Every structure is written in C-alpha cells, then in structure tokens.
Coordinates of N, CA and C in Angstrom, one line a residue:
X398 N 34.8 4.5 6.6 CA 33.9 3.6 5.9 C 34.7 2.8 4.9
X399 N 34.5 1.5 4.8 CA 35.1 1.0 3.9 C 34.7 0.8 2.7
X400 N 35.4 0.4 1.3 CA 34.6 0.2 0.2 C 33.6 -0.4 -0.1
X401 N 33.7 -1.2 0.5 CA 32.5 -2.0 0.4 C 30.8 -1.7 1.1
X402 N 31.4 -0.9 2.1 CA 30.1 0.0 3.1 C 29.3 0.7 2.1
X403 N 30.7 1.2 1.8 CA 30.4 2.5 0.2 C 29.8 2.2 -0.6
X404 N 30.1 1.0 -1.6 CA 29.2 0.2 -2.5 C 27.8 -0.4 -2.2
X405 N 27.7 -1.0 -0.9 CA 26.4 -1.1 -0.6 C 26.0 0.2 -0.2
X406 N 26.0 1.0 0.5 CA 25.3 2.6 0.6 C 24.6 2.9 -1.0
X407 N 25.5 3.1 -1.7 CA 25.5 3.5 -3.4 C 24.7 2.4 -3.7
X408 N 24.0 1.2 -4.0 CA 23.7 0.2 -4.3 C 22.3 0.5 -3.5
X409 N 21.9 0.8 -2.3 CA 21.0 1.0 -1.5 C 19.9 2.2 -2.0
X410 N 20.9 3.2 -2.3 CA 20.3 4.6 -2.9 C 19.8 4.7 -4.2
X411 N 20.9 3.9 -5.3 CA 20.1 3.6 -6.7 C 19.2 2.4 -6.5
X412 N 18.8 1.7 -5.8 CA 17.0 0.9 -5.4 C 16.0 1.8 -5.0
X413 N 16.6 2.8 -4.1 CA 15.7 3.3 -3.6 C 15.1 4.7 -4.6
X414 N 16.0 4.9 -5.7 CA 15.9 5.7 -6.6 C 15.2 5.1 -7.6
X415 N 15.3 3.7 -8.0 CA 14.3 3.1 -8.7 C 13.3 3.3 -8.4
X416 N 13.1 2.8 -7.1 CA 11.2 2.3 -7.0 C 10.9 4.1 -6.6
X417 N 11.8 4.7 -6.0 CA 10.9 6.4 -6.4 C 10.4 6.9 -7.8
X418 N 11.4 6.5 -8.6 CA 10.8 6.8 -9.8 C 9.6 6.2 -10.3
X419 N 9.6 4.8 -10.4 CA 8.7 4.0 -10.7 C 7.5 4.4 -10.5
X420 N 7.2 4.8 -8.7 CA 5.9 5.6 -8.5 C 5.7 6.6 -8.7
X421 N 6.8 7.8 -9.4 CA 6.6 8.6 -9.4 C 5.9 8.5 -10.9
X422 N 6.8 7.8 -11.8 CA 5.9 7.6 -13.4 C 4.7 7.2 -13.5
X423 N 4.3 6.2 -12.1 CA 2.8 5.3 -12.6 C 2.0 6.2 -12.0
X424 N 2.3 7.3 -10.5 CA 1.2 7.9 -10.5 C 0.6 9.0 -11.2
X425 N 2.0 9.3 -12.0 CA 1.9 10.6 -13.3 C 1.1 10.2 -14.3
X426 N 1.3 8.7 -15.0 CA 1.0 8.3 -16.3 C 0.8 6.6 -16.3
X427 N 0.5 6.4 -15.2 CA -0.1 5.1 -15.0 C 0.9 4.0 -15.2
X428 N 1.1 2.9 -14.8 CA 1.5 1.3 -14.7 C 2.0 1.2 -15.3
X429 N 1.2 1.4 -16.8 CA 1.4 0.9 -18.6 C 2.8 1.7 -18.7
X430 N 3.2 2.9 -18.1 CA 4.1 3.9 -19.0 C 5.6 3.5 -18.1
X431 N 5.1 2.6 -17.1 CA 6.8 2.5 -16.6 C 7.5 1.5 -17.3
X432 N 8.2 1.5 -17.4 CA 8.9 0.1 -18.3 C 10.5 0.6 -18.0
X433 N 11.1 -1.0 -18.4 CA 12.8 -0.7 -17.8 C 13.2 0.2 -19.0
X434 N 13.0 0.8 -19.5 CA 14.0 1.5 -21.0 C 13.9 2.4 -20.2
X435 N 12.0 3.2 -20.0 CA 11.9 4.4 -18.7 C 12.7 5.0 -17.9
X436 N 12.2 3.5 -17.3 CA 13.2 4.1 -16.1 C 14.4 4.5 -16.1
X437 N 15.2 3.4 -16.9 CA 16.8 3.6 -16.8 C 17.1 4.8 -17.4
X438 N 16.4 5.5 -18.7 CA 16.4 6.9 -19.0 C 16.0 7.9 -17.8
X439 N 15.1 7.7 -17.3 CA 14.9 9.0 -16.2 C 16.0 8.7 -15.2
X440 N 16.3 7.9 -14.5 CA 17.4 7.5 -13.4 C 18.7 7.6 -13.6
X441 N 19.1 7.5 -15.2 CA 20.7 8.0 -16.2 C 21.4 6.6 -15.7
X442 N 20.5 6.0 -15.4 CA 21.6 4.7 -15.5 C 21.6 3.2 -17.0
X443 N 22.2 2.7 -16.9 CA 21.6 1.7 -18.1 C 20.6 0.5 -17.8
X444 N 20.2 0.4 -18.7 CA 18.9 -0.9 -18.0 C 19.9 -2.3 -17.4
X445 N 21.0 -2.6 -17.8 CA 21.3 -4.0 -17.1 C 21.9 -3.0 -15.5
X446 N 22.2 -1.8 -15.6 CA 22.0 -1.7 -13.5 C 20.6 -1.8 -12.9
X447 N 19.8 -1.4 -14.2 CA 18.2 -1.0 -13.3 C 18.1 -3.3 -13.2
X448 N 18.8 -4.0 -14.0 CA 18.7 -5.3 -13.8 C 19.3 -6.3 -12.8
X449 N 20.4 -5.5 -12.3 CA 21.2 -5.6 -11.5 C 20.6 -5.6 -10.0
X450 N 19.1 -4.7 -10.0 CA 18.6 -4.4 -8.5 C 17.7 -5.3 -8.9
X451 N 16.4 -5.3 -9.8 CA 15.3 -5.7 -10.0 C 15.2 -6.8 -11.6
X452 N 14.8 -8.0 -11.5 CA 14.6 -8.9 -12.6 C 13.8 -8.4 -13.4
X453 N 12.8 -7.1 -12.8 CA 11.9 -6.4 -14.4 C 11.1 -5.9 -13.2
X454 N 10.0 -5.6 -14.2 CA 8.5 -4.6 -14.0 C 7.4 -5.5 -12.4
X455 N 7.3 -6.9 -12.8 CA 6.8 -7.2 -11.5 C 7.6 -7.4 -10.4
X456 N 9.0 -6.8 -9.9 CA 9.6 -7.1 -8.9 C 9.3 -5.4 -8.5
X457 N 9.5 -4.6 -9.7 CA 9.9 -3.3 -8.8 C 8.2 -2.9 -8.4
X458 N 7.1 -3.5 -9.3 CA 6.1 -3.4 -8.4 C 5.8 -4.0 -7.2
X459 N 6.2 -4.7 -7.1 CA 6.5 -5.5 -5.3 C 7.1 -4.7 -4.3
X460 N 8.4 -4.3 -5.1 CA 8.9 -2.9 -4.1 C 8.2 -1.8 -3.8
X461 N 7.2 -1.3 -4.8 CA 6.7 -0.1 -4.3 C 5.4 -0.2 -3.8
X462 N 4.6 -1.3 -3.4 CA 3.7 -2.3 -2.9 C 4.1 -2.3 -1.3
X463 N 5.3 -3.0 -1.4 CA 6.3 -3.0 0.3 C 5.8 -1.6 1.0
X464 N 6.6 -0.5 0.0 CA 6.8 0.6 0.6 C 5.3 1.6 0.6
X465 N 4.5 0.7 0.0 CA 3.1 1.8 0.4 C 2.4 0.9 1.7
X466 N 2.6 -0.4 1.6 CA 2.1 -1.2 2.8 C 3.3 -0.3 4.0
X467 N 3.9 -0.3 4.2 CA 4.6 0.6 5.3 C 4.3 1.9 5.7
X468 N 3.8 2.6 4.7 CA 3.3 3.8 4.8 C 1.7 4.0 4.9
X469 N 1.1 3.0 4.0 CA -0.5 2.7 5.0 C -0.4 2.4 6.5
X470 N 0.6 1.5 7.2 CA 0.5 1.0 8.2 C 0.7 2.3 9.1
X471 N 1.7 3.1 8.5 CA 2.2 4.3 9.5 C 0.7 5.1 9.5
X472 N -0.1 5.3 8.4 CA -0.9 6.2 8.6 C -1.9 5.8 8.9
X473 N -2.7 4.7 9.0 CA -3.6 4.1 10.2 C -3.2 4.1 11.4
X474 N -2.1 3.9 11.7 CA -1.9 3.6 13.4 C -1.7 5.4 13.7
X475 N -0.9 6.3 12.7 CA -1.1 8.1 13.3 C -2.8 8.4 13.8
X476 N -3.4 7.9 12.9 CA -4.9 8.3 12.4 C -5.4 7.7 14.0
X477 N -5.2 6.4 14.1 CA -5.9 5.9 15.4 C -5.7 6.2 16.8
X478 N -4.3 6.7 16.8 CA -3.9 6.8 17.7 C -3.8 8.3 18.6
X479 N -4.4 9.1 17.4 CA -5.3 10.2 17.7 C -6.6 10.3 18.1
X480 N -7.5 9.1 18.1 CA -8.6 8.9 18.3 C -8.9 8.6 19.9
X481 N -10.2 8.6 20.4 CA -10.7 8.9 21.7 C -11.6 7.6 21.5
X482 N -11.9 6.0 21.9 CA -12.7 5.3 22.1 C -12.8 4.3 20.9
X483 N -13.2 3.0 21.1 CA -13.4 2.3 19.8 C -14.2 2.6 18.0
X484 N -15.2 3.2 18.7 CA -16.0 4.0 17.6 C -14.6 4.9 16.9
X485 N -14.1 5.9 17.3 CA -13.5 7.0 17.1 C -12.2 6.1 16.3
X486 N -11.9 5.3 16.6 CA -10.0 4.5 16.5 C -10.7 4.3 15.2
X487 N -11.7 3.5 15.1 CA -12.6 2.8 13.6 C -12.9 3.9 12.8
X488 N -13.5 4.6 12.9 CA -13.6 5.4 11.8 C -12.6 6.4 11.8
X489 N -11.7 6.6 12.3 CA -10.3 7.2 11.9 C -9.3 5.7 11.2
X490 N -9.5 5.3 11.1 CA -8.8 3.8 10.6 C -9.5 4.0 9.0
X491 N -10.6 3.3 9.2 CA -11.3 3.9 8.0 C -11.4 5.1 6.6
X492 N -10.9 6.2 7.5 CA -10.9 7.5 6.9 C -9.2 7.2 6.5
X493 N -7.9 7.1 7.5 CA -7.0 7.5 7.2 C -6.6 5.9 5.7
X494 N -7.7 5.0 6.0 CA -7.3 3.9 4.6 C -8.1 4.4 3.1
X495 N -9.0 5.3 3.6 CA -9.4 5.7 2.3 C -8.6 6.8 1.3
X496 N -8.1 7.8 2.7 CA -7.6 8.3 2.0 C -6.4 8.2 1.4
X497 N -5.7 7.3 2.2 CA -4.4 7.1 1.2 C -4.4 6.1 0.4
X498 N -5.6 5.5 -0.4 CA -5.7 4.5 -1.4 C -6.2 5.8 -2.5
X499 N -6.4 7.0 -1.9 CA -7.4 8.2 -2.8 C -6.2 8.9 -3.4
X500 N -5.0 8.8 -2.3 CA -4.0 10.0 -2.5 C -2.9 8.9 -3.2
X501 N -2.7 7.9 -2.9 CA -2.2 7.4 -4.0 C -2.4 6.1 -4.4
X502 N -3.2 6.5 -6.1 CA -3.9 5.0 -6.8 C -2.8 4.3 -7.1
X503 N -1.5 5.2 -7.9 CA -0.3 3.7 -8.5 C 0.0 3.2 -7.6
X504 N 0.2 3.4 -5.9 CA 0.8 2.2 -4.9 C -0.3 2.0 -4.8
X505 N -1.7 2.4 -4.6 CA -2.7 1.4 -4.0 C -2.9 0.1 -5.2
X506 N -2.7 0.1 -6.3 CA -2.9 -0.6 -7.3 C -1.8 -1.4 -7.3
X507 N -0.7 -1.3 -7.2 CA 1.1 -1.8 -6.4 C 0.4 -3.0 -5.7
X508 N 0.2 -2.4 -4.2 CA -0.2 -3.5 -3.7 C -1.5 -4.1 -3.5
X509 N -2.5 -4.0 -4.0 CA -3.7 -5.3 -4.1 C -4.0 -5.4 -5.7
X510 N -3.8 -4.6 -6.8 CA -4.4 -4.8 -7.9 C -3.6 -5.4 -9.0
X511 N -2.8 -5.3 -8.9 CA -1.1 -5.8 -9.9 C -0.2 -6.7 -9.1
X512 N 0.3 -8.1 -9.9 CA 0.8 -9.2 -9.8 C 2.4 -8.1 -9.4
X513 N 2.7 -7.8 -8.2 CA 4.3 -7.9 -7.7 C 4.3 -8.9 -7.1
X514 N 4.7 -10.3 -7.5 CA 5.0 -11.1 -6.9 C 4.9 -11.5 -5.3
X515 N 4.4 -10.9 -5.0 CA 4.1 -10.4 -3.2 C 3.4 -11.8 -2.8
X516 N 3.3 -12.3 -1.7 CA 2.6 -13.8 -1.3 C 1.7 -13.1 -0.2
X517 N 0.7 -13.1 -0.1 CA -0.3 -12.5 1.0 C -0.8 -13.9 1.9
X518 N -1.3 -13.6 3.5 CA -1.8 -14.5 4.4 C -1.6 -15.5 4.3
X519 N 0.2 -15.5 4.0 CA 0.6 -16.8 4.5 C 2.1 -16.7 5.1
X520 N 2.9 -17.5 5.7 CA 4.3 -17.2 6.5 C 5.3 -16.6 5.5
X521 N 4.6 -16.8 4.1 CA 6.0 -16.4 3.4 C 5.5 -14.7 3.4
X522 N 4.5 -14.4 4.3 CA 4.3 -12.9 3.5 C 5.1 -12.4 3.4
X523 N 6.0 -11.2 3.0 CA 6.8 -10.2 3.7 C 6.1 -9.0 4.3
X524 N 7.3 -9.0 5.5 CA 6.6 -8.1 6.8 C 6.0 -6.6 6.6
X525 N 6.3 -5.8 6.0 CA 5.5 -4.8 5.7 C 4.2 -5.1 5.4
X526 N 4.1 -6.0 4.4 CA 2.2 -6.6 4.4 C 1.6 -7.0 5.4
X527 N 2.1 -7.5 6.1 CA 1.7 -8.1 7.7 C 1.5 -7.1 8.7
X528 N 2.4 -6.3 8.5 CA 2.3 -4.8 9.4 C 1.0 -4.3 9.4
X529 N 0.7 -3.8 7.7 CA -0.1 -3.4 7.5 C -1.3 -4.0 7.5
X530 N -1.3 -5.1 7.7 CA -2.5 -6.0 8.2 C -2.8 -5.5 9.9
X531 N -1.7 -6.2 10.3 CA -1.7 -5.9 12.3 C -1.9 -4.2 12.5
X532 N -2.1 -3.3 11.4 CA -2.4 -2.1 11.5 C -3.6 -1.7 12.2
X533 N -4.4 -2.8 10.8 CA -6.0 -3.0 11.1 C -6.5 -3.4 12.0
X534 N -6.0 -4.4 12.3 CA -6.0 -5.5 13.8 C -6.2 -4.7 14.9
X535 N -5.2 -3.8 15.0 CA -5.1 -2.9 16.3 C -6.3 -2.5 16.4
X536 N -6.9 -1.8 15.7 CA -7.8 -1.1 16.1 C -9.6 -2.2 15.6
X537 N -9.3 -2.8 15.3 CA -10.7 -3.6 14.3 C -10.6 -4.9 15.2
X538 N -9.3 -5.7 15.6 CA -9.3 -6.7 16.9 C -10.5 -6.3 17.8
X539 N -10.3 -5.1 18.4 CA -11.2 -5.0 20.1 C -12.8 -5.2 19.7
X540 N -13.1 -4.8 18.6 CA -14.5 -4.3 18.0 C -15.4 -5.8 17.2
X541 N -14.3 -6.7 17.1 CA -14.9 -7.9 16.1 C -16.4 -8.0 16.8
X542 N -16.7 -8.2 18.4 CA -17.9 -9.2 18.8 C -17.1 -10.2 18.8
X543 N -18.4 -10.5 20.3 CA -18.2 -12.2 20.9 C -18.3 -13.0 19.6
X544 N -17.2 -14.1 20.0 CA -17.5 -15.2 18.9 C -17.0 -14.9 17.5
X545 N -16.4 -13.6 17.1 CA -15.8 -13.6 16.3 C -14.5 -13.8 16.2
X546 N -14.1 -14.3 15.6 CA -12.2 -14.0 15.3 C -11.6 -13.0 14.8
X547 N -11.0 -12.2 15.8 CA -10.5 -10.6 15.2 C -9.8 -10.2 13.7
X548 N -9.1 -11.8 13.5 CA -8.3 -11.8 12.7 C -9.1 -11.4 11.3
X549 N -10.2 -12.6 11.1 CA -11.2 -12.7 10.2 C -12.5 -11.7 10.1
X550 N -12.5 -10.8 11.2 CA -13.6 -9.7 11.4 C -12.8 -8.5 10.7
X551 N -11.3 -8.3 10.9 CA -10.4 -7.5 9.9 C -10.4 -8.1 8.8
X552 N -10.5 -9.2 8.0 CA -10.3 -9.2 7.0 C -11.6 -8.8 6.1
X553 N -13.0 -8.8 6.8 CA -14.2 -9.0 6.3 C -14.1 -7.2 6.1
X554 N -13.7 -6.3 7.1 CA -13.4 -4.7 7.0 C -12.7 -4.4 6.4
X555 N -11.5 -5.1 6.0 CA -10.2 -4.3 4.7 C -11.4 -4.7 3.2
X556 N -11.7 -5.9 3.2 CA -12.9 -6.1 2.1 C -13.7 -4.8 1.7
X557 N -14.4 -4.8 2.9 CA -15.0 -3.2 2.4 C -14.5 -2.1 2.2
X558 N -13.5 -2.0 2.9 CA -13.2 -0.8 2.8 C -11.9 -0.9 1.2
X559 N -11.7 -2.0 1.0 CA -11.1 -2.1 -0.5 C -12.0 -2.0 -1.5
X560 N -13.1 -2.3 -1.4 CA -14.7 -2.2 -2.0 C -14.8 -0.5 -2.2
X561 N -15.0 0.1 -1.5 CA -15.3 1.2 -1.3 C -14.0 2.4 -2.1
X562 N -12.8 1.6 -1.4 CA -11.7 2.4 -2.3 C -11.0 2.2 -4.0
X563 N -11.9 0.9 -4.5 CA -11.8 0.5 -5.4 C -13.2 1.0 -6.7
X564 N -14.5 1.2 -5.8 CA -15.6 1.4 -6.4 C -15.8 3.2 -6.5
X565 N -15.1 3.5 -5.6 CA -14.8 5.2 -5.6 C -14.1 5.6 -6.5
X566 N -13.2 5.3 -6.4 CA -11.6 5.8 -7.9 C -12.6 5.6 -8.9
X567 N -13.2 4.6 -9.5 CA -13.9 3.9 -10.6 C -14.6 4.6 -11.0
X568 N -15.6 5.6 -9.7 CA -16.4 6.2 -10.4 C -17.8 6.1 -10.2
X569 N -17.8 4.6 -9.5 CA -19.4 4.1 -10.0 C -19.9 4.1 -8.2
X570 N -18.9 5.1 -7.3 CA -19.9 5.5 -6.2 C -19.8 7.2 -6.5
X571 N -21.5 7.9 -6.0 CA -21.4 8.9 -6.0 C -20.5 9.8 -4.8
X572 N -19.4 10.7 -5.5 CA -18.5 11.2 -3.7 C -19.3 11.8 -2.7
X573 N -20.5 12.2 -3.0 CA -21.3 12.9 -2.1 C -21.6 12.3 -0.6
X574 N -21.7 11.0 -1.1 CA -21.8 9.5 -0.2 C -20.6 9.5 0.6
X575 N -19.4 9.4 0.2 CA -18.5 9.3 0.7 C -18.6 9.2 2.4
X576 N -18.9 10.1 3.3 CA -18.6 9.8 4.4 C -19.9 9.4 5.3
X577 N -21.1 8.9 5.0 CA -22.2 8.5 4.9 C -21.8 7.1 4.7
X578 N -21.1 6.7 4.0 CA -20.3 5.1 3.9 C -19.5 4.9 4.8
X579 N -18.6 5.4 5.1 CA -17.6 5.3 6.5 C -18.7 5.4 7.3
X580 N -19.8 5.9 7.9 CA -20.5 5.8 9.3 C -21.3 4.8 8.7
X581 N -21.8 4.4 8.0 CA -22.9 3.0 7.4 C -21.8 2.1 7.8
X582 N -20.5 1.9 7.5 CA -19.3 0.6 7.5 C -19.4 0.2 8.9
X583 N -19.0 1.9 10.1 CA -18.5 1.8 10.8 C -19.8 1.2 11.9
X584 N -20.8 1.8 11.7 CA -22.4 1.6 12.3 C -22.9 0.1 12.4
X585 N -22.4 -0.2 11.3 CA -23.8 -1.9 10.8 C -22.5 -2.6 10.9
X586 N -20.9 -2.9 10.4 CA -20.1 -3.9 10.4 C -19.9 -3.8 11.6
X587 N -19.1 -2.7 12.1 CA -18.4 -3.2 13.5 C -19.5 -2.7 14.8
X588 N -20.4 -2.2 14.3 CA -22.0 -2.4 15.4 C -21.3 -1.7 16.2
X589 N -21.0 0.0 15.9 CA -20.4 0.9 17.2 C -21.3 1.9 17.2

C-alpha cells in the first residue's frame, strides 16, 4: 500500500468517525448539543481536522442525512422484499419507514427536518436520496392506479407517511392508533 493509499484510508475513517459521532451525540442529546468544539473533544482530534473533512455543523448534517437515506433505502427494500403481493410490499414499506424514522429521530431529523445542505428532486440530488426515493417507488410505482404517475403517487405516500412519522414522535397522535393508520394509509391511499 502506498502512502498515499494510507492517507486516504486514514482520512476516510476519521469522516466516517465524525459523522458516527455526530449521530451518536444528537441522538443522545439532540442537534443543539453537537457542535465542532464537541465533537473534536469526543473524536481527540483538533477542530481545524474536524475542518479539514467538514466546513461546520450543516455539512456534517448532510453526511448523516446521506447515510440514514442509505440505510432507510436498505430497510424498505429488506422489509418488502419479504412481503407476498402488492398489499403486503405496501404495508411492509410503510411499517419498515415508520419504524426507522421511530428508531432514529437525530437521522430522521438529518434528513428532512434540518438545513444539511442536501438538494432534493432535482439532478443535483445526491444519490443516496434518490435511492431512497426509488426505494418507495419499487414497491408504491405498481399500486399508484390508472392515470396516475408512480412518481407523484410516491411522493403523495412518503407525505403521509412523513405526516404520520412526524405527528407520532410529537406526540399529538395517540400510539394506540398506530397500526390502524398504516391499514387506513394502506386501504384508502393506495386502494389495496
């Protein structure tokens, strides 16, 4: 390996040590408590290396936004792809997006609630967001109805079901409801 392999390896791992931390602090102690002094204390490096990877607080939330959009995508397509028939793909889509907006608020908040820089539904997106879009697709495409556009019949379902994962955390739905809402989403929107 040359040194330079070695430097980028080492350079690769302290990024990837940042944005672990980062989520590890906001889902411990929320958004407000990460800051670069933080971090560079918990990670033992100095703040101009933690500058060196990331220009500040909204880039490294963009990183860990990236890396939950990759890991929603993985876990809707596991979730569906265990499923038996359109109904079934849908409401395992459904369940496996609720619950990892449930299991983790600081990335779910990463990527739709907090300015990381991120560009959404347009060419500049970056591809983990788009993944995680075509996640939905897969399984929410077949189900739109005649005359609908798959694309736009998924975005009207991530709506809800961002509705649902945003109005939940909050408080202001009872959880008793909870899966009574996923068959009401899955029943009346995508009419299965």
């Amino acid at each position: 390996m040359s040194v330079q392999e070695r430097k980028e390896r080492e350079r690769a791992g302290r990024e990837r040590l940042i944005v672990a931390t980062a989520r590890e602090l906001a889902e411990q102690q929320g958004w407000d408590a990460v800051t670069t002094r933080r971090l560079a204390e918990r990670i033992e490096y100095s703040q101009p290396v933690l500058y060196s990877h990331f220009r500040g607080k909204r880039e490294i939330i963009g990183a860990v936004a990236l890396q939950g959009a990759a890991e929603m995508a993985t876990a809707v397509r596991a979730a569906t792809s265990a499923a038996d028939g359109p109904r079934a793909r849908v409401t395992a889509l459904a369940r496996a997006y609720l619950d990892y907006a449930e299991s983790n608020p600081a990335v779910y908040d990463a990527m739709f609630q907090l300015d990381g820089g991120l560009t959404f539904a347009n060419e500049d997106t970056p591809e983990p967001l788009k993944d995680a879009f075509a996640a939905l697709l897969e399984s929410l495409g077949e189900v739109a109805g005649d005359g609908v556009h798959p694309a736009l019949f998924t975005e009207v379902f991530w709506a809800a079901l961002h509705g649902l994962a945003t109005l939940t955390r909050a408080g202001r739905l009872p959880p008793e409801d909870a899966e009574r809402r996923v068959e009401l989403l899955v029943d009346r929107l995508a009419m299965l």
